[in-house]
Tab-separated table of N, CA and C and ligand atoms in Angstrom:
chain	number	residue	atom	x	y	z
A	1	MET	N	-24.704	4.308	-23.291
A	1	MET	CA	-23.246	4.275	-23.518
A	1	MET	C	-22.537	3.976	-22.199
A	2	GLU	N	-21.416	3.277	-22.283
A	2	GLU	CA	-20.679	2.850	-21.102
A	2	GLU	C	-20.060	4.041	-20.350
A	3	GLN	N	-20.057	3.923	-19.031
A	3	GLN	CA	-19.442	4.967	-18.199
A	3	GLN	C	-18.439	4.342	-17.231
A	4	THR	N	-17.434	5.136	-16.846
A	4	THR	CA	-16.480	4.690	-15.825
A	4	THR	C	-16.241	5.803	-14.821
A	5	PHE	N	-15.777	5.375	-13.630
A	5	PHE	CA	-15.423	6.343	-12.589
A	5	PHE	C	-13.900	6.475	-12.559
A	6	ILE	N	-13.437	7.708	-12.693
A	6	ILE	CA	-12.002	8.008	-12.672
A	6	ILE	C	-11.753	9.019	-11.559
A	7	MET	N	-10.741	8.793	-10.750
A	7	MET	CA	-10.404	9.737	-9.688
A	7	MET	C	-8.913	10.061	-9.744
A	8	ILE	N	-8.607	11.361	-9.794
A	8	ILE	CA	-7.222	11.793	-9.651
A	8	ILE	C	-6.964	11.858	-8.160
A	9	LYS	N	-6.029	11.047	-7.674
A	9	LYS	CA	-5.762	10.921	-6.239
A	9	LYS	C	-5.019	12.159	-5.718
A	10	PRO	N	-4.910	12.300	-4.390
A	10	PRO	CA	-4.303	13.534	-3.825
A	10	PRO	C	-2.906	13.846	-4.355
A	11	ASP	N	-2.113	12.815	-4.650
A	11	ASP	CA	-0.767	13.089	-5.189
A	11	ASP	C	-0.843	13.663	-6.598
A	12	GLY	N	-1.809	13.211	-7.381
A	12	GLY	CA	-1.981	13.743	-8.743
A	12	GLY	C	-2.391	15.218	-8.705
A	13	VAL	N	-3.253	15.551	-7.735
A	13	VAL	CA	-3.653	16.949	-7.560
A	13	VAL	C	-2.461	17.783	-7.122
A	14	GLN	N	-1.760	17.323	-6.082
A	14	GLN	CA	-0.623	18.088	-5.535
A	14	GLN	C	0.467	18.285	-6.585
A	15	ARG	N	0.637	17.301	-7.435
A	15	ARG	CA	1.714	17.363	-8.428
A	15	ARG	C	1.321	18.091	-9.718
A	16	GLY	N	0.110	18.649	-9.750
A	16	GLY	CA	-0.279	19.476	-10.886
A	16	GLY	C	-0.568	18.684	-12.140
A	17	LEU	N	-1.127	17.471	-11.977
A	17	LEU	CA	-1.383	16.615	-13.124
A	17	LEU	C	-2.845	16.627	-13.579
A	18	VAL	N	-3.655	17.468	-12.956
A	18	VAL	CA	-5.104	17.445	-13.267
A	18	VAL	C	-5.369	17.730	-14.747
A	19	GLY	N	-4.791	18.804	-15.246
A	19	GLY	CA	-5.050	19.181	-16.643
A	19	GLY	C	-4.536	18.139	-17.617
A	20	GLU	N	-3.359	17.625	-17.346
A	20	GLU	CA	-2.743	16.600	-18.200
A	20	GLU	C	-3.629	15.343	-18.263
A	21	ILE	N	-4.106	14.926	-17.097
A	21	ILE	CA	-4.907	13.687	-17.060
A	21	ILE	C	-6.257	13.887	-17.742
A	22	ILE	N	-6.908	14.986	-17.457
A	22	ILE	CA	-8.199	15.245	-18.108
A	22	ILE	C	-7.991	15.334	-19.621
A	23	GLY	N	-6.899	15.960	-20.039
A	23	GLY	CA	-6.594	16.103	-21.466
A	23	GLY	C	-6.464	14.765	-22.177
A	24	ARG	N	-5.888	13.781	-21.502
A	24	ARG	CA	-5.727	12.470	-22.143
A	24	ARG	C	-7.067	11.814	-22.425
A	25	PHE	N	-7.992	11.910	-21.472
A	25	PHE	CA	-9.316	11.325	-21.686
A	25	PHE	C	-10.114	12.118	-22.729
A	26	GLU	N	-9.983	13.427	-22.674
A	26	GLU	CA	-10.688	14.281	-23.663
A	26	GLU	C	-10.191	14.007	-25.075
A	27	LYS	N	-8.870	14.007	-25.219
A	27	LYS	CA	-8.305	13.862	-26.565
A	27	LYS	C	-8.566	12.492	-27.174
A	28	LYS	N	-8.721	11.492	-26.315
A	28	LYS	CA	-9.097	10.175	-26.821
A	28	LYS	C	-10.471	10.206	-27.503
A	29	GLY	N	-11.326	11.082	-26.986
A	29	GLY	CA	-12.683	11.176	-27.541
A	29	GLY	C	-13.777	10.871	-26.536
A	30	PHE	N	-13.378	10.521	-25.297
A	30	PHE	CA	-14.388	10.255	-24.275
A	30	PHE	C	-15.042	11.552	-23.822
A	31	SER	N	-16.257	11.408	-23.281
A	31	SER	CA	-17.030	12.581	-22.833
A	31	SER	C	-17.058	12.675	-21.322
A	32	LEU	N	-16.810	13.870	-20.831
A	32	LEU	CA	-16.878	14.132	-19.394
A	32	LEU	C	-18.327	14.299	-18.991
A	33	LYS	N	-18.768	13.494	-18.024
A	33	LYS	CA	-20.187	13.518	-17.621
A	33	LYS	C	-20.386	14.037	-16.210
A	34	GLY	N	-19.318	13.971	-15.404
A	34	GLY	CA	-19.411	14.469	-14.030
A	34	GLY	C	-18.026	14.789	-13.541
A	35	LEU	N	-17.913	15.826	-12.690
A	35	LEU	CA	-16.608	16.215	-12.177
A	35	LEU	C	-16.800	16.943	-10.847
A	36	LYS	N	-16.074	16.542	-9.834
A	36	LYS	CA	-16.079	17.317	-8.600
A	36	LYS	C	-14.717	17.256	-7.925
A	37	PHE	N	-14.389	18.352	-7.228
A	37	PHE	CA	-13.100	18.484	-6.533
A	37	PHE	C	-13.423	18.435	-5.047
A	38	ILE	N	-13.087	17.310	-4.407
A	38	ILE	CA	-13.507	17.133	-3.008
A	38	ILE	C	-12.469	16.378	-2.180
A	39	THR	N	-12.540	16.656	-0.877
A	39	THR	CA	-11.749	15.862	0.083
A	39	THR	C	-12.757	14.933	0.762
A	40	VAL	N	-12.495	13.648	0.734
A	40	VAL	CA	-13.437	12.695	1.338
A	40	VAL	C	-12.959	12.298	2.736
A	41	ASP	N	-13.906	11.849	3.561
A	41	ASP	CA	-13.506	11.435	4.913
A	41	ASP	C	-13.208	9.927	4.948
A	42	ARG	N	-12.716	9.487	6.104
A	42	ARG	CA	-12.280	8.112	6.237
A	42	ARG	C	-13.380	7.111	5.925
A	43	ALA	N	-14.567	7.335	6.438
A	43	ALA	CA	-15.664	6.376	6.231
A	43	ALA	C	-15.989	6.252	4.743
A	44	PHE	N	-15.949	7.370	4.047
A	44	PHE	CA	-16.254	7.350	2.612
A	44	PHE	C	-15.166	6.593	1.845
A	45	ALA	N	-13.902	6.881	2.167
A	45	ALA	CA	-12.788	6.212	1.480
A	45	ALA	C	-12.817	4.708	1.766
A	46	GLU	N	-13.185	4.342	2.994
A	46	GLU	CA	-13.270	2.913	3.335
A	46	GLU	C	-14.374	2.229	2.529
A	47	LYS	N	-15.443	2.983	2.262
A	47	LYS	CA	-16.536	2.422	1.472
A	47	LYS	C	-16.081	2.238	0.017
A	48	HIS	N	-15.401	3.247	-0.504
A	48	HIS	CA	-14.919	3.162	-1.894
A	48	HIS	C	-13.994	1.953	-2.083
A	49	TYR	N	-13.124	1.720	-1.087
A	49	TYR	CA	-12.161	0.631	-1.196
A	49	TYR	C	-12.561	-0.593	-0.362
A	50	ALA	N	-13.846	-0.767	-0.096
A	50	ALA	CA	-14.326	-1.845	0.783
A	50	ALA	C	-13.803	-3.232	0.367
A	51	ASP	N	-13.695	-3.463	-0.936
A	51	ASP	CA	-13.226	-4.767	-1.428
A	51	ASP	C	-11.788	-5.082	-0.971
A	52	LEU	N	-11.045	-4.049	-0.560
A	52	LEU	CA	-9.643	-4.237	-0.201
A	52	LEU	C	-9.429	-4.195	1.317
A	53	SER	N	-10.542	-4.239	2.085
A	53	SER	CA	-10.439	-3.992	3.521
A	53	SER	C	-9.576	-5.021	4.264
A	54	ALA	N	-9.409	-6.205	3.688
A	54	ALA	CA	-8.584	-7.227	4.354
A	54	ALA	C	-7.100	-7.115	4.010
A	55	LYS	N	-6.770	-6.238	3.102
A	55	LYS	CA	-5.362	-6.135	2.641
A	55	LYS	C	-4.506	-5.414	3.689
A	56	PRO	N	-3.250	-5.802	3.811
A	56	PRO	CA	-2.377	-5.169	4.814
A	56	PRO	C	-2.147	-3.674	4.546
A	57	PHE	N	-2.273	-3.251	3.293
A	57	PHE	CA	-2.040	-1.846	2.959
A	57	PHE	C	-3.296	-0.992	3.068
A	58	PHE	N	-4.430	-1.601	3.525
A	58	PHE	CA	-5.709	-0.884	3.495
A	58	PHE	C	-5.695	0.444	4.253
A	59	SER	N	-5.198	0.443	5.506
A	59	SER	CA	-5.279	1.685	6.285
A	59	SER	C	-4.351	2.748	5.688
A	60	GLY	N	-3.208	2.341	5.168
A	60	GLY	CA	-2.324	3.294	4.487
A	60	GLY	C	-2.961	3.841	3.227
A	61	LEU	N	-3.692	2.989	2.534
A	61	LEU	CA	-4.398	3.419	1.309
A	61	LEU	C	-5.470	4.450	1.653
A	62	VAL	N	-6.207	4.186	2.729
A	62	VAL	CA	-7.255	5.137	3.137
A	62	VAL	C	-6.616	6.460	3.584
A	63	ASP	N	-5.512	6.395	4.370
A	63	ASP	CA	-4.807	7.630	4.775
A	63	ASP	C	-4.413	8.435	3.547
A	64	TYR	N	-3.923	7.758	2.529
A	64	TYR	CA	-3.478	8.397	1.282
A	64	TYR	C	-4.647	9.101	0.576
A	65	ILE	N	-5.767	8.412	0.449
A	65	ILE	CA	-6.895	8.964	-0.307
A	65	ILE	C	-7.545	10.155	0.415
A	66	ILE	N	-7.484	10.158	1.753
A	66	ILE	CA	-8.100	11.274	2.490
A	66	ILE	C	-7.083	12.397	2.791
A	67	SER	N	-5.865	12.281	2.273
A	67	SER	CA	-4.807	13.239	2.631
A	67	SER	C	-4.950	14.598	1.936
A	68	GLY	N	-5.855	14.721	1.020
A	68	GLY	CA	-6.045	15.996	0.316
A	68	GLY	C	-7.178	15.846	-0.684
A	69	PRO	N	-7.490	16.934	-1.380
A	69	PRO	CA	-8.590	16.864	-2.347
A	69	PRO	C	-8.267	15.945	-3.522
A	70	VAL	N	-9.324	15.360	-4.066
A	70	VAL	CA	-9.224	14.509	-5.246
A	70	VAL	C	-10.149	15.069	-6.328
A	71	VAL	N	-9.919	14.682	-7.568
A	71	VAL	CA	-10.816	15.044	-8.671
A	71	VAL	C	-11.572	13.788	-9.051
A	72	ALA	N	-12.869	13.776	-8.757
A	72	ALA	CA	-13.727	12.626	-9.042
A	72	ALA	C	-14.461	12.899	-10.340
A	73	MET	N	-14.428	11.944	-11.247
A	73	MET	CA	-15.014	12.164	-12.573
A	73	MET	C	-15.766	10.944	-13.086
A	74	VAL	N	-16.739	11.229	-13.946
A	74	VAL	CA	-17.399	10.177	-14.716
A	74	VAL	C	-17.091	10.453	-16.192
A	75	TRP	N	-16.541	9.459	-16.874
A	75	TRP	CA	-16.250	9.570	-18.295
A	75	TRP	C	-17.078	8.539	-19.039
A	76	GLU	N	-17.516	8.915	-20.250
A	76	GLU	CA	-18.417	8.052	-21.023
A	76	GLU	C	-17.854	7.798	-22.417
A	77	GLY	N	-18.079	6.599	-22.911
A	77	GLY	CA	-17.700	6.287	-24.293
A	77	GLY	C	-17.687	4.781	-24.511
A	78	LYS	N	-17.637	4.386	-25.757
A	78	LYS	CA	-17.583	2.961	-26.100
A	78	LYS	C	-16.314	2.350	-25.482
A	79	GLY	N	-16.474	1.316	-24.683
A	79	GLY	CA	-15.325	0.609	-24.091
A	79	GLY	C	-14.540	1.404	-23.081
A	80	VAL	N	-15.155	2.437	-22.485
A	80	VAL	CA	-14.380	3.356	-21.643
A	80	VAL	C	-13.800	2.693	-20.376
A	81	VAL	N	-14.448	1.651	-19.860
A	81	VAL	CA	-13.909	1.004	-18.645
A	81	VAL	C	-12.561	0.357	-18.967
A	82	THR	N	-12.536	-0.486	-19.976
A	82	THR	CA	-11.303	-1.193	-20.335
A	82	THR	C	-10.245	-0.248	-20.890
A	83	THR	N	-10.658	0.640	-21.774
A	83	THR	CA	-9.692	1.572	-22.360
A	83	THR	C	-9.180	2.548	-21.299
A	84	GLY	N	-10.060	2.946	-20.379
A	84	GLY	CA	-9.630	3.822	-19.283
A	84	GLY	C	-8.531	3.173	-18.471
A	85	ARG	N	-8.683	1.885	-18.180
A	85	ARG	CA	-7.635	1.147	-17.429
A	85	ARG	C	-6.336	1.093	-18.234
A	86	LYS	N	-6.442	0.987	-19.546
A	86	LYS	CA	-5.218	0.982	-20.369
A	86	LYS	C	-4.545	2.344	-20.360
A	87	ILE	N	-5.331	3.397	-20.412
A	87	ILE	CA	-4.772	4.757	-20.367
A	87	ILE	C	-4.081	4.980	-19.020
A	88	ILE	N	-4.645	4.422	-17.958
A	88	ILE	CA	-4.092	4.584	-16.599
A	88	ILE	C	-2.809	3.751	-16.426
A	89	GLY	N	-2.821	2.521	-16.901
A	89	GLY	CA	-1.650	1.648	-16.770
A	89	GLY	C	-1.743	0.727	-15.571
A	90	ALA	N	-0.798	-0.217	-15.469
A	90	ALA	CA	-0.783	-1.227	-14.416
A	90	ALA	C	-0.755	-0.591	-13.030
A	91	THR	N	-1.350	-1.310	-12.050
A	91	THR	CA	-1.452	-0.803	-10.681
A	91	THR	C	-0.091	-0.402	-10.119
A	92	ASN	N	0.917	-1.255	-10.319
A	92	ASN	CA	2.263	-0.945	-9.831
A	92	ASN	C	3.030	-0.173	-10.917
A	93	PRO	N	3.330	1.087	-10.659
A	93	PRO	CA	3.981	1.901	-11.695
A	93	PRO	C	5.326	1.338	-12.169
A	94	LEU	N	5.918	0.452	-11.377
A	94	LEU	CA	7.154	-0.188	-11.850
A	94	LEU	C	6.868	-1.067	-13.063
A	95	GLU	N	5.584	-1.469	-13.184
A	95	GLU	CA	5.190	-2.338	-14.293
A	95	GLU	C	4.320	-1.628	-15.315
A	96	SER	N	3.962	-0.370	-15.087
A	96	SER	CA	3.102	0.333	-16.048
A	96	SER	C	3.939	0.767	-17.242
A	97	ALA	N	3.381	0.555	-18.415
A	97	ALA	CA	4.117	0.899	-19.633
A	97	ALA	C	4.269	2.424	-19.766
A	98	PRO	N	5.423	2.857	-20.262
A	98	PRO	CA	5.570	4.279	-20.612
A	98	PRO	C	4.460	4.648	-21.606
A	99	GLY	N	3.943	5.840	-21.482
A	99	GLY	CA	2.818	6.251	-22.309
A	99	GLY	C	1.502	6.156	-21.557
A	100	THR	N	1.458	5.321	-20.500
A	100	THR	CA	0.289	5.305	-19.631
A	100	THR	C	0.496	6.400	-18.561
A	101	ILE	N	-0.591	6.750	-17.890
A	101	ILE	CA	-0.489	7.813	-16.872
A	101	ILE	C	0.448	7.371	-15.751
A	102	ARG	N	0.229	6.183	-15.216
A	102	ARG	CA	1.096	5.719	-14.122
A	102	ARG	C	2.516	5.455	-14.633
A	103	GLY	N	2.637	4.968	-15.853
A	103	GLY	CA	3.941	4.702	-16.427
A	103	GLY	C	4.744	5.985	-16.619
A	104	ASP	N	4.049	7.065	-16.902
A	104	ASP	CA	4.731	8.345	-17.139
A	104	ASP	C	4.945	9.163	-15.860
A	105	TYR	N	4.055	9.011	-14.880
A	105	TYR	CA	4.060	9.961	-13.762
A	105	TYR	C	4.192	9.370	-12.379
A	106	ALA	N	4.386	8.063	-12.242
A	106	ALA	CA	4.431	7.497	-10.885
A	106	ALA	C	5.554	6.482	-10.740
A	107	ILE	N	5.943	6.242	-9.508
A	107	ILE	CA	7.009	5.269	-9.209
A	107	ILE	C	6.525	4.220	-8.208
A	108	ASP	N	5.902	4.684	-7.103
A	108	ASP	CA	5.481	3.763	-6.045
A	108	ASP	C	4.007	3.370	-6.193
A	109	ILE	N	3.694	2.126	-5.865
A	109	ILE	CA	2.308	1.633	-5.944
A	109	ILE	C	1.384	2.417	-5.016
A	110	GLY	N	1.917	2.853	-3.902
A	110	GLY	CA	1.114	3.606	-2.930
A	110	GLY	C	1.021	5.102	-3.235
A	111	ARG	N	1.548	5.511	-4.404
A	111	ARG	CA	1.396	6.893	-4.859
A	111	ARG	C	1.240	6.864	-6.376
A	112	ASN	N	0.183	6.148	-6.811
A	112	ASN	CA	0.048	5.890	-8.240
A	112	ASN	C	-0.947	6.796	-8.955
A	113	VAL	N	-1.229	7.958	-8.371
A	113	VAL	CA	-1.804	9.133	-9.048
A	113	VAL	C	-3.282	9.074	-9.416
A	114	ILE	N	-3.774	7.893	-9.790
A	114	ILE	CA	-5.123	7.858	-10.374
A	114	ILE	C	-5.822	6.529	-10.099
A	115	HIS	N	-7.122	6.602	-10.016
A	115	HIS	CA	-7.989	5.417	-9.886
A	115	HIS	C	-8.902	5.311	-11.099
A	116	GLY	N	-9.147	4.089	-11.545
A	116	GLY	CA	-10.176	3.864	-12.565
A	116	GLY	C	-10.904	2.565	-12.283
A	117	SER	N	-12.210	2.564	-12.485
A	117	SER	CA	-13.015	1.358	-12.239
A	117	SER	C	-12.476	0.188	-13.047
A	118	ASP	N	-12.582	-1.025	-12.453
A	118	ASP	CA	-11.997	-2.192	-13.121
A	118	ASP	C	-13.011	-3.017	-13.922
A	119	ALA	N	-14.296	-2.675	-13.852
A	119	ALA	CA	-15.320	-3.429	-14.586
A	119	ALA	C	-16.566	-2.545	-14.692
A	120	VAL	N	-17.441	-2.904	-15.612
A	120	VAL	CA	-18.673	-2.115	-15.795
A	120	VAL	C	-19.503	-2.107	-14.507
A	121	GLU	N	-19.536	-3.253	-13.821
A	121	GLU	CA	-20.344	-3.361	-12.598
A	121	GLU	C	-19.748	-2.515	-11.457
A	122	SER	N	-18.413	-2.545	-11.293
A	122	SER	CA	-17.819	-1.704	-10.239
A	122	SER	C	-17.936	-0.232	-10.602
A	123	ALA	N	-17.884	0.077	-11.880
A	123	ALA	CA	-18.071	1.465	-12.335
A	123	ALA	C	-19.454	1.960	-11.909
A	124	ARG	N	-20.443	1.134	-12.122
A	124	ARG	CA	-21.816	1.503	-11.758
A	124	ARG	C	-21.921	1.805	-10.252
A	125	LYS	N	-21.313	0.939	-9.448
A	125	LYS	CA	-21.333	1.109	-7.989
A	125	LYS	C	-20.590	2.378	-7.579
A	126	GLU	N	-19.406	2.585	-8.166
A	126	GLU	CA	-18.579	3.737	-7.787
A	126	GLU	C	-19.226	5.046	-8.214
A	127	ILE	N	-19.859	5.060	-9.380
A	127	ILE	CA	-20.553	6.281	-9.829
A	127	ILE	C	-21.718	6.591	-8.877
A	128	ALA	N	-22.430	5.552	-8.450
A	128	ALA	CA	-23.546	5.764	-7.516
A	128	ALA	C	-23.051	6.287	-6.182
A	129	LEU	N	-21.858	5.832	-5.739
A	129	LEU	CA	-21.309	6.274	-4.459
A	129	LEU	C	-20.852	7.733	-4.545
A	130	TRP	N	-20.140	8.061	-5.605
A	130	TRP	CA	-19.511	9.392	-5.704
A	130	TRP	C	-20.449	10.444	-6.286
A	131	PHE	N	-21.423	10.016	-7.068
A	131	PHE	CA	-22.337	10.964	-7.718
A	131	PHE	C	-23.790	10.562	-7.463
A	132	PRO	N	-24.212	10.527	-6.163
A	132	PRO	CA	-25.583	10.097	-5.874
A	132	PRO	C	-26.605	11.035	-6.500
A	133	GLU	N	-26.187	12.280	-6.779
A	133	GLU	CA	-27.085	13.264	-7.382
A	133	GLU	C	-27.247	13.057	-8.880
A	134	GLY	N	-26.475	12.145	-9.447
A	134	GLY	CA	-26.521	11.902	-10.884
A	134	GLY	C	-25.481	12.724	-11.632
A	135	VAL	N	-25.371	12.496	-12.930
A	135	VAL	CA	-24.367	13.195	-13.732
A	135	VAL	C	-25.061	13.952	-14.862
A	136	ALA	N	-24.258	14.718	-15.600
A	136	ALA	CA	-24.808	15.569	-16.656
A	136	ALA	C	-25.345	14.748	-17.821
A	137	GLU	N	-26.415	15.229	-18.404
A	137	GLU	CA	-26.985	14.622	-19.614
A	137	GLU	C	-26.640	15.531	-20.770
A	138	TRP	N	-25.705	15.117	-21.599
A	138	TRP	CA	-25.379	15.910	-22.782
A	138	TRP	C	-24.677	15.016	-23.783
A	139	GLN	N	-24.677	15.429	-25.023
A	139	GLN	CA	-23.898	14.695	-26.019
A	139	GLN	C	-23.027	15.689	-26.774
A	140	SER	N	-21.761	15.359	-26.883
A	140	SER	CA	-20.816	16.217	-27.592
A	140	SER	C	-21.258	16.411	-29.041
A	141	SER	N	-21.098	17.631	-29.555
A	141	SER	CA	-21.417	17.871	-30.958
A	141	SER	C	-20.379	17.250	-31.888
A	142	LEU	N	-19.309	16.709	-31.298
A	142	LEU	CA	-18.289	15.995	-32.086
A	142	LEU	C	-18.642	14.525	-32.250
A	143	HIS	N	-19.758	14.098	-31.686
A	143	HIS	CA	-20.070	12.656	-31.622
A	143	HIS	C	-19.880	11.950	-32.965
A	144	SER	N	-20.428	12.533	-34.023
A	144	SER	CA	-20.359	11.852	-35.327
A	144	SER	C	-18.960	11.932	-35.957
A	145	TRP	N	-18.050	12.716	-35.365
A	145	TRP	CA	-16.660	12.737	-35.828
A	145	TRP	C	-15.806	11.720	-35.067
A	146	ILE	N	-16.374	11.173	-34.004
A	146	ILE	CA	-15.637	10.198	-33.184
A	146	ILE	C	-16.179	8.779	-33.400
A	147	TYR	N	-17.506	8.690	-33.601
A	147	TYR	CA	-18.141	7.385	-33.811
A	147	TYR	C	-18.667	7.271	-35.226
A	148	GLU	N	-18.444	6.105	-35.820
A	148	GLU	CA	-18.893	5.870	-37.201
A	148	GLU	C	-20.405	5.705	-37.251
B	1	GDP	P1	-6.077	-0.443	-9.116
B	1	GDP	O1	-7.467	-0.900	-9.467
B	1	GDP	O2	-5.107	-0.574	-10.259
B	1	GDP	O3	-6.053	0.948	-8.510
B	1	GDP	O4	-5.517	-1.452	-8.001
B	1	GDP	P2	-6.276	-2.181	-6.767
B	1	GDP	O5	-7.749	-2.039	-6.889
B	1	GDP	O6	-5.715	-3.549	-6.661
B	1	GDP	O7	-5.739	-1.360	-5.508
B	1	GDP	C1	-6.265	-0.089	-5.217
B	1	GDP	C2	-5.125	0.818	-4.845
B	1	GDP	O8	-4.495	0.323	-3.642
B	1	GDP	C3	-3.982	0.880	-5.849
B	1	GDP	O9	-4.219	1.794	-6.904
B	1	GDP	C4	-2.825	1.333	-4.982
B	1	GDP	O10	-2.876	2.746	-4.721
B	1	GDP	C5	-3.129	0.601	-3.677
B	1	GDP	N1	-2.404	-0.651	-3.606
B	1	GDP	C6	-2.652	-1.808	-4.267
B	1	GDP	N2	-1.774	-2.762	-3.961
B	1	GDP	C7	-0.909	-2.194	-3.074
B	1	GDP	C8	0.222	-2.683	-2.368
B	1	GDP	O11	0.647	-3.821	-2.505
B	1	GDP	N3	0.844	-1.786	-1.527
B	1	GDP	C9	0.391	-0.501	-1.360
B	1	GDP	N4	1.060	0.314	-0.521
B	1	GDP	N5	-0.674	-0.026	-2.007
B	1	GDP	C10	-1.327	-0.866	-2.850
B	2	MG	MG1	-9.078	-1.326	-8.270
């Protein structure tokens, strides 16, 4: 089954959005496979965002991600990468639709509350980076009530 990497950024933690965000993924029917509450260092954040290292906002982005603890998670389910991005909303909260996490809870692109993998391949890489120890093996007993 498909998996994605979701991270509640330091602003989401500080603003008390952890329960709300986890609830949205849970209520959709996705399964939580891994979760940790951690503060990462600069080298780790630079690795996570390596693809953006040439961008002018890169150092500010890294400062933001290391500014406090984050909630790192692995969520599993059919189509979870694409649907997870829809639940999160557009990168710039000025353009994220109301009803999405960023659309409901953020204003500035540099304080957009949450990260989600943008493709199955990047999800695989990000899960390996953040959860080198692996994730939980379990299946929800609600499985047959969610999947036909
Ligand atoms: P995402 O996949 O929707 O998170 O967007 P990207 O992968 O393109 O960018 C990663 C993160 O960098 C975004 O979530 C923003 O926090 C930040 N970011 C992207 N573009 C900008 C920008 O133009 N300015 C600033 N300050 N931050 C940006
Ligand atoms: Mg991205």
